[in-house]
Amino acid sequence: MAIEGVDPQRIGRELGGAAVTVDPALPEPVRAGIGELVRRPLGPGAEPRIHVGPTLPELGPGERLLWMHSTNAGVDTLLAASAGWPTGTLLTRTVGRMGERIGQYVLAWALAELQNIPAFLDQHVSRTWNRLPTELADGTLAVVLGTGGIGAGIAAALRPSGVRTVGAARTARPVPDFDEVFALGAPDGSGAPSPELAAALGAARWVIDALPLTPATAGLLGSGFFGAMDGATFLNVGRGATVRTEALGRALEEGRVAHAVLDVLPEEPVGPGSPAWELPRTTLTSHSAGPTTAADVLTDFRAAWHALDAGRLPDLAVHLARGY
């Protein structure tokens, strides 16, 4: 799908003469790998600029940003911080093996819950010897909100254990690694889940938020979504601001949500006085489910470079209207 105002063939023609800069905070292996790929010294110049980093670079007078490769998968902060994205500038993002990492994170929490590991750890601390019940994963249901690379990685990790995976996306459609995919929202635009998704939420053992933060998803998960749940564990590995924390707190108090595992929150880092620490039956994991590595940045930048060199739009190009 084309991106309005972005011409990959024009950008490809300008690659050879563009100045390339890398955020100074990035590790040396990233700088070295990018320098080897572009075959020129890194640094600003008189030509159009290509920049690799987490934030927009400062441009000199008359300097034009041709392409920015974000070192993060989520670009909501980047887009919100800019005073309007530069016209004609391509934005790509880093995903790397994040879907695989986050999939293993979700799988680890799910299996730990089924095997009653938290209770066994408590027993060890109290030196108590009791046999505790455990369960098989086969036949359980996980609902994954978001069916992109991260959501698909979660489904791919869960399915070999026999977990049935239902995805939720903007529209209902077949997606690899998911048993079914339902529309995320009700057709009336009320912000409530679609009827099919609401039924799945009520039957789910786990509900996993893997949504990007966009104008359509900001604060989307509120009383309508949590009210449809019936004792599931909720995990957020997407973006903190997709969740209305007060609605999650009420759902935990009412038992609609049995346990919450929050890797992300609306405001980070979370200080010791934050009310998030007081949510009942909740575990915070400090935005560590899917760290981005130097290899991820290099792999995705290299793939985008070769795509543009061939006149094609990179797979990880950000569609600004969508926000991802």
Coordinates of C-alpha atoms in Angstrom, one line a residue:
M1 CA 0.0 0.0 0.0
A2 CA 1.3 3.4 -1.0
I3 CA 2.0 6.2 1.5
E4 CA 0.8 9.6 0.5
G5 CA 3.6 12.0 -0.3
V6 CA 6.3 9.3 -0.1
D7 CA 7.9 8.1 -3.3
P8 CA 10.2 5.1 -2.7
Q9 CA 11.7 5.3 -6.2
R10 CA 12.7 8.9 -5.6
I11 CA 14.2 8.0 -2.2
G12 CA 16.0 5.1 -3.8
R13 CA 17.6 7.4 -6.3
E14 CA 18.8 9.7 -3.6
L15 CA 20.3 7.0 -1.3
G16 CA 23.7 7.1 -2.8
G17 CA 24.2 10.8 -2.1
A18 CA 22.4 11.2 1.2
A19 CA 24.2 12.0 4.4
V20 CA 23.6 9.3 7.1
T21 CA 23.5 10.1 10.8
V22 CA 23.1 7.7 13.8
D23 CA 21.9 8.8 17.2
P24 CA 25.0 9.0 19.4
A25 CA 23.4 7.0 22.2
L26 CA 23.1 3.9 20.0
P27 CA 25.8 1.2 20.6
E28 CA 28.9 1.1 18.4
P29 CA 27.9 -2.2 16.6
V30 CA 24.9 -0.3 15.1
R31 CA 27.1 2.6 13.9
A32 CA 29.7 0.2 12.5
G33 CA 27.1 -2.0 10.7
I34 CA 25.3 1.0 9.2
G35 CA 28.6 2.5 8.1
E36 CA 29.6 -0.7 6.4
L37 CA 26.2 -0.9 4.6
V38 CA 26.2 2.7 3.3
R39 CA 29.9 2.7 2.5
R40 CA 30.5 6.3 3.5
P41 CA 31.5 8.2 6.7
L42 CA 28.5 8.8 9.0
G43 CA 27.6 12.4 9.8
P44 CA 25.6 15.4 8.5
G45 CA 26.3 17.0 5.2
A46 CA 24.9 19.2 2.5
E47 CA 22.8 16.4 1.0
P48 CA 19.4 15.1 2.1
R49 CA 19.6 13.3 5.5
I50 CA 18.9 9.8 6.5
H51 CA 18.7 9.3 10.3
V52 CA 18.7 6.3 12.5
G53 CA 17.5 6.8 16.1
P54 CA 14.6 7.0 18.5
T55 CA 13.8 10.7 18.0
L56 CA 13.9 13.2 15.1
P57 CA 17.3 14.8 14.5
E58 CA 17.9 18.5 14.6
L59 CA 18.2 19.7 11.0
G60 CA 20.4 22.6 9.8
P61 CA 19.1 25.5 7.7
G62 CA 17.7 24.2 4.4
E63 CA 18.5 20.6 5.4
R64 CA 15.9 18.0 4.3
L65 CA 15.1 14.7 6.1
L66 CA 14.8 12.1 3.4
W67 CA 14.1 9.0 5.6
M68 CA 14.2 8.3 9.3
H69 CA 14.5 4.7 10.6
S70 CA 13.2 4.5 14.2
T71 CA 14.9 2.2 16.5
N72 CA 11.6 1.5 18.3
A73 CA 8.6 -0.6 17.1
G74 CA 6.1 1.9 18.5
V75 CA 6.3 5.3 16.8
D76 CA 3.4 7.1 18.6
T77 CA 5.8 9.2 20.8
L78 CA 7.9 10.1 17.8
L79 CA 4.8 11.2 15.8
A80 CA 3.3 13.1 18.7
A81 CA 6.5 14.9 19.5
S82 CA 6.9 16.3 16.0
A83 CA 5.1 19.5 14.9
G84 CA 3.8 17.7 11.9
W85 CA 5.7 15.0 10.1
P86 CA 7.9 16.4 7.3
T87 CA 6.1 16.1 4.0
G88 CA 7.6 13.4 1.8
T89 CA 9.8 12.0 4.5
L90 CA 9.7 8.2 4.9
L91 CA 9.5 6.7 8.4
T92 CA 10.4 3.1 9.0
R93 CA 10.5 1.2 12.3
T94 CA 12.4 -1.6 14.0
V95 CA 10.6 -4.8 14.9
G96 CA 13.3 -7.4 14.6
R97 CA 12.6 -10.5 16.6
M98 CA 10.3 -8.6 19.0
G99 CA 7.3 -10.8 18.1
E100 CA 9.2 -13.9 19.1
R101 CA 10.5 -12.4 22.3
I102 CA 7.1 -11.1 23.4
G103 CA 5.5 -14.4 22.4
Q104 CA 7.8 -16.2 24.7
Y105 CA 7.1 -13.7 27.5
V106 CA 3.4 -14.3 27.2
L107 CA 3.9 -18.1 26.9
A108 CA 6.0 -18.1 30.1
W109 CA 3.3 -16.3 32.1
A110 CA 0.6 -18.5 30.8
L111 CA 2.4 -21.7 31.6
A112 CA 3.5 -20.4 35.0
E113 CA -0.1 -19.8 35.8
L114 CA -1.3 -23.2 34.6
Q115 CA 1.5 -24.9 36.6
N116 CA 0.6 -22.8 39.7
I117 CA 4.2 -21.6 39.9
P118 CA 3.5 -18.4 41.9
A119 CA 1.8 -20.5 44.6
F120 CA 4.7 -22.9 44.8
L121 CA 7.1 -20.0 45.2
D122 CA 4.9 -18.7 48.1
Q123 CA 5.0 -22.2 49.6
H124 CA 8.8 -22.3 49.4
V125 CA 9.1 -19.0 51.2
S126 CA 6.8 -20.3 54.0
R127 CA 8.4 -23.8 54.0
T128 CA 5.0 -25.4 53.3
W129 CA 4.7 -28.8 51.6
N130 CA 1.3 -29.1 49.8
R131 CA 0.5 -30.6 46.5
L132 CA -1.2 -27.9 44.4
P133 CA -3.5 -28.4 41.3
T134 CA -2.1 -27.8 37.8
E135 CA -3.7 -27.6 34.4
L136 CA -2.9 -28.4 30.8
A137 CA -2.8 -25.7 28.2
D138 CA -4.6 -27.8 25.6
G139 CA -8.0 -26.4 24.9
T140 CA -7.6 -23.1 26.7
L141 CA -8.4 -19.8 24.8
A142 CA -6.3 -16.7 24.4
V143 CA -7.6 -13.5 22.8
V144 CA -4.9 -11.4 21.3
L145 CA -5.8 -7.8 20.6
G146 CA -3.7 -6.8 17.6
T147 CA -2.7 -9.2 14.8
G148 CA 0.5 -7.5 13.5
G149 CA 4.0 -8.9 13.9
I150 CA 3.8 -8.9 17.7
G151 CA 0.3 -10.3 17.9
A152 CA 1.3 -13.0 15.4
G153 CA 4.4 -13.8 17.4
I154 CA 2.2 -14.3 20.5
A155 CA -0.2 -16.6 18.6
A156 CA 2.7 -18.6 17.2
A157 CA 4.2 -19.1 20.7
L158 CA 0.9 -20.2 22.3
R159 CA -0.6 -22.5 19.6
P160 CA 2.0 -25.4 19.9
S161 CA 0.8 -25.9 23.5
G162 CA -2.7 -26.4 22.3
V163 CA -4.0 -22.9 23.2
R164 CA -6.7 -21.7 20.8
T165 CA -5.9 -18.2 19.6
V166 CA -8.5 -15.7 18.6
G167 CA -7.2 -12.4 17.2
A168 CA -8.9 -9.0 17.1
A169 CA -8.1 -6.5 14.4
R170 CA -9.7 -3.5 12.6
T171 CA -11.6 -5.9 10.4
A172 CA -12.4 -9.7 10.6
R173 CA -10.2 -11.6 8.2
P174 CA -8.0 -14.7 8.1
V175 CA -4.6 -14.1 9.6
P176 CA -1.8 -16.8 9.8
D177 CA -1.2 -18.3 13.2
F178 CA -4.7 -17.4 14.5
D179 CA -7.6 -19.8 14.6
E180 CA -10.0 -16.9 14.0
V181 CA -9.9 -13.1 13.8
F182 CA -12.8 -10.9 14.8
A183 CA -13.4 -7.2 14.4
L184 CA -12.0 -5.3 17.3
G185 CA -14.8 -2.8 17.7
A186 CA -18.6 -2.8 17.4
P187 CA -19.8 -1.5 14.0
D188 CA -21.8 1.3 15.7
G189 CA -18.5 3.0 16.7
S190 CA -19.5 3.0 20.4
G191 CA -16.0 1.9 21.5
A192 CA -17.4 -1.4 22.8
P193 CA -16.0 -4.7 21.5
S194 CA -17.7 -6.3 18.5
P195 CA -20.3 -9.0 19.6
E196 CA -18.1 -11.8 18.4
L197 CA -15.1 -10.4 20.3
A198 CA -17.2 -9.9 23.4
A199 CA -18.2 -13.5 23.4
A200 CA -14.5 -14.6 23.0
L201 CA -13.5 -12.3 25.9
G202 CA -16.1 -13.9 28.1
A203 CA -14.6 -17.4 27.4
A204 CA -10.9 -16.5 27.4
R205 CA -8.3 -17.7 29.9
W206 CA -5.9 -14.9 28.8
V207 CA -6.5 -11.6 27.0
I208 CA -3.4 -10.0 25.6
D209 CA -3.1 -6.4 24.5
A210 CA -0.7 -6.1 21.6
L211 CA -2.2 -3.0 20.1
P212 CA -0.2 0.0 18.8
L213 CA -1.1 3.4 20.1
T214 CA -3.0 5.4 17.5
P215 CA -5.9 7.8 17.7
A216 CA -8.2 4.9 17.3
T217 CA -6.8 2.8 20.1
A218 CA -6.0 5.5 22.7
G219 CA -8.0 4.6 25.8
L220 CA -9.9 1.9 23.9
L221 CA -9.7 -0.7 26.6
G222 CA -12.2 0.5 29.2
S223 CA -15.3 -0.7 30.9
G224 CA -16.8 -2.1 27.7
F225 CA -13.9 -4.5 27.1
F226 CA -13.1 -5.4 30.7
G227 CA -16.8 -5.8 31.5
A228 CA -17.0 -8.5 28.8
M229 CA -14.3 -10.6 30.5
D230 CA -15.1 -13.3 33.1
G231 CA -12.1 -14.1 35.2
A232 CA -9.4 -14.0 32.5
T233 CA -5.8 -12.9 33.1
F234 CA -5.0 -9.6 31.2
L235 CA -1.5 -9.0 29.9
N236 CA -0.5 -5.7 28.3
V237 CA 2.5 -5.9 26.0
G238 CA 1.4 -3.2 23.5
R239 CA 1.0 0.4 24.7
G240 CA 0.1 1.5 28.2
A241 CA -2.2 4.3 26.9
T242 CA -4.5 1.9 25.1
V243 CA -5.8 0.9 28.6
R244 CA -8.0 3.0 30.9
T245 CA -6.2 2.1 34.2
E246 CA -9.2 3.0 36.4
A247 CA -11.4 0.7 34.4
L248 CA -8.9 -2.1 34.8
G249 CA -8.7 -1.4 38.5
R250 CA -12.5 -1.8 38.8
A251 CA -12.4 -5.0 36.8
L252 CA -9.8 -6.4 39.1
E253 CA -11.8 -5.5 42.2
E254 CA -14.9 -7.1 40.7
G255 CA -13.1 -10.2 39.6
R256 CA -13.8 -9.6 35.9
V257 CA -10.0 -9.7 35.5
A258 CA -8.4 -12.4 37.7
H259 CA -4.8 -11.2 37.4
A260 CA -3.1 -8.4 35.4
V261 CA 0.5 -8.5 34.0
L262 CA 1.4 -5.0 32.8
D263 CA 4.7 -4.6 30.9
V264 CA 3.7 -1.1 29.8
L265 CA 1.8 1.8 31.5
P266 CA 0.5 5.1 30.3
E267 CA 3.4 7.0 32.0
E268 CA 6.9 5.4 32.3
P269 CA 9.0 5.0 34.2
V270 CA 6.6 4.2 37.0
G271 CA 7.7 5.8 40.3
P272 CA 7.3 4.2 43.7
G273 CA 4.3 6.4 44.5
S274 CA 2.3 5.4 41.5
P275 CA -1.2 4.0 42.1
A276 CA -0.3 1.3 39.5
W277 CA 1.6 -0.6 42.3
E278 CA -1.6 -0.7 44.3
L279 CA -3.7 -2.5 41.7
P280 CA -4.9 -5.8 43.2
R281 CA -3.4 -9.1 41.8
T282 CA -1.2 -7.1 39.4
T283 CA 2.4 -7.6 38.4
L284 CA 4.5 -4.9 36.6
T285 CA 7.5 -5.9 34.5
S286 CA 9.1 -2.6 33.7
H287 CA 8.7 -2.6 29.8
S288 CA 11.0 -5.5 29.4
A289 CA 9.0 -8.1 27.4
G290 CA 10.5 -7.2 24.0
P291 CA 13.8 -5.4 24.2
T292 CA 15.2 -4.1 20.9
T293 CA 18.8 -5.3 20.2
A294 CA 21.5 -3.9 18.0
A295 CA 21.0 -6.9 15.6
D296 CA 17.3 -6.0 15.3
V297 CA 18.1 -2.4 14.3
L298 CA 20.7 -3.4 11.8
T299 CA 18.6 -6.2 10.3
D300 CA 15.5 -4.0 9.7
F301 CA 17.5 -1.0 8.5
R302 CA 19.4 -3.2 6.1
A303 CA 16.1 -4.7 4.7
A304 CA 14.6 -1.2 4.3
W305 CA 17.8 0.1 2.6
H306 CA 17.7 -2.7 0.0
A307 CA 14.0 -2.3 -0.6
L308 CA 14.5 1.4 -1.3
D309 CA 17.5 0.7 -3.5
A310 CA 15.2 -1.5 -5.6
G311 CA 12.6 1.3 -5.7
R312 CA 10.2 -0.6 -3.4
L313 CA 8.4 0.6 -0.2
P314 CA 9.9 -1.2 2.8
D315 CA 7.7 -3.7 4.6
L316 CA 8.3 -1.7 7.9
A317 CA 7.3 1.6 6.5
V318 CA 4.9 3.5 8.8
H319 CA 1.6 4.6 7.3
L320 CA 1.1 7.9 9.1
A321 CA -2.7 8.0 9.0
R322 CA -2.7 4.6 10.8
G323 CA 0.2 5.4 13.2
Y324 CA 2.0 2.2 12.5

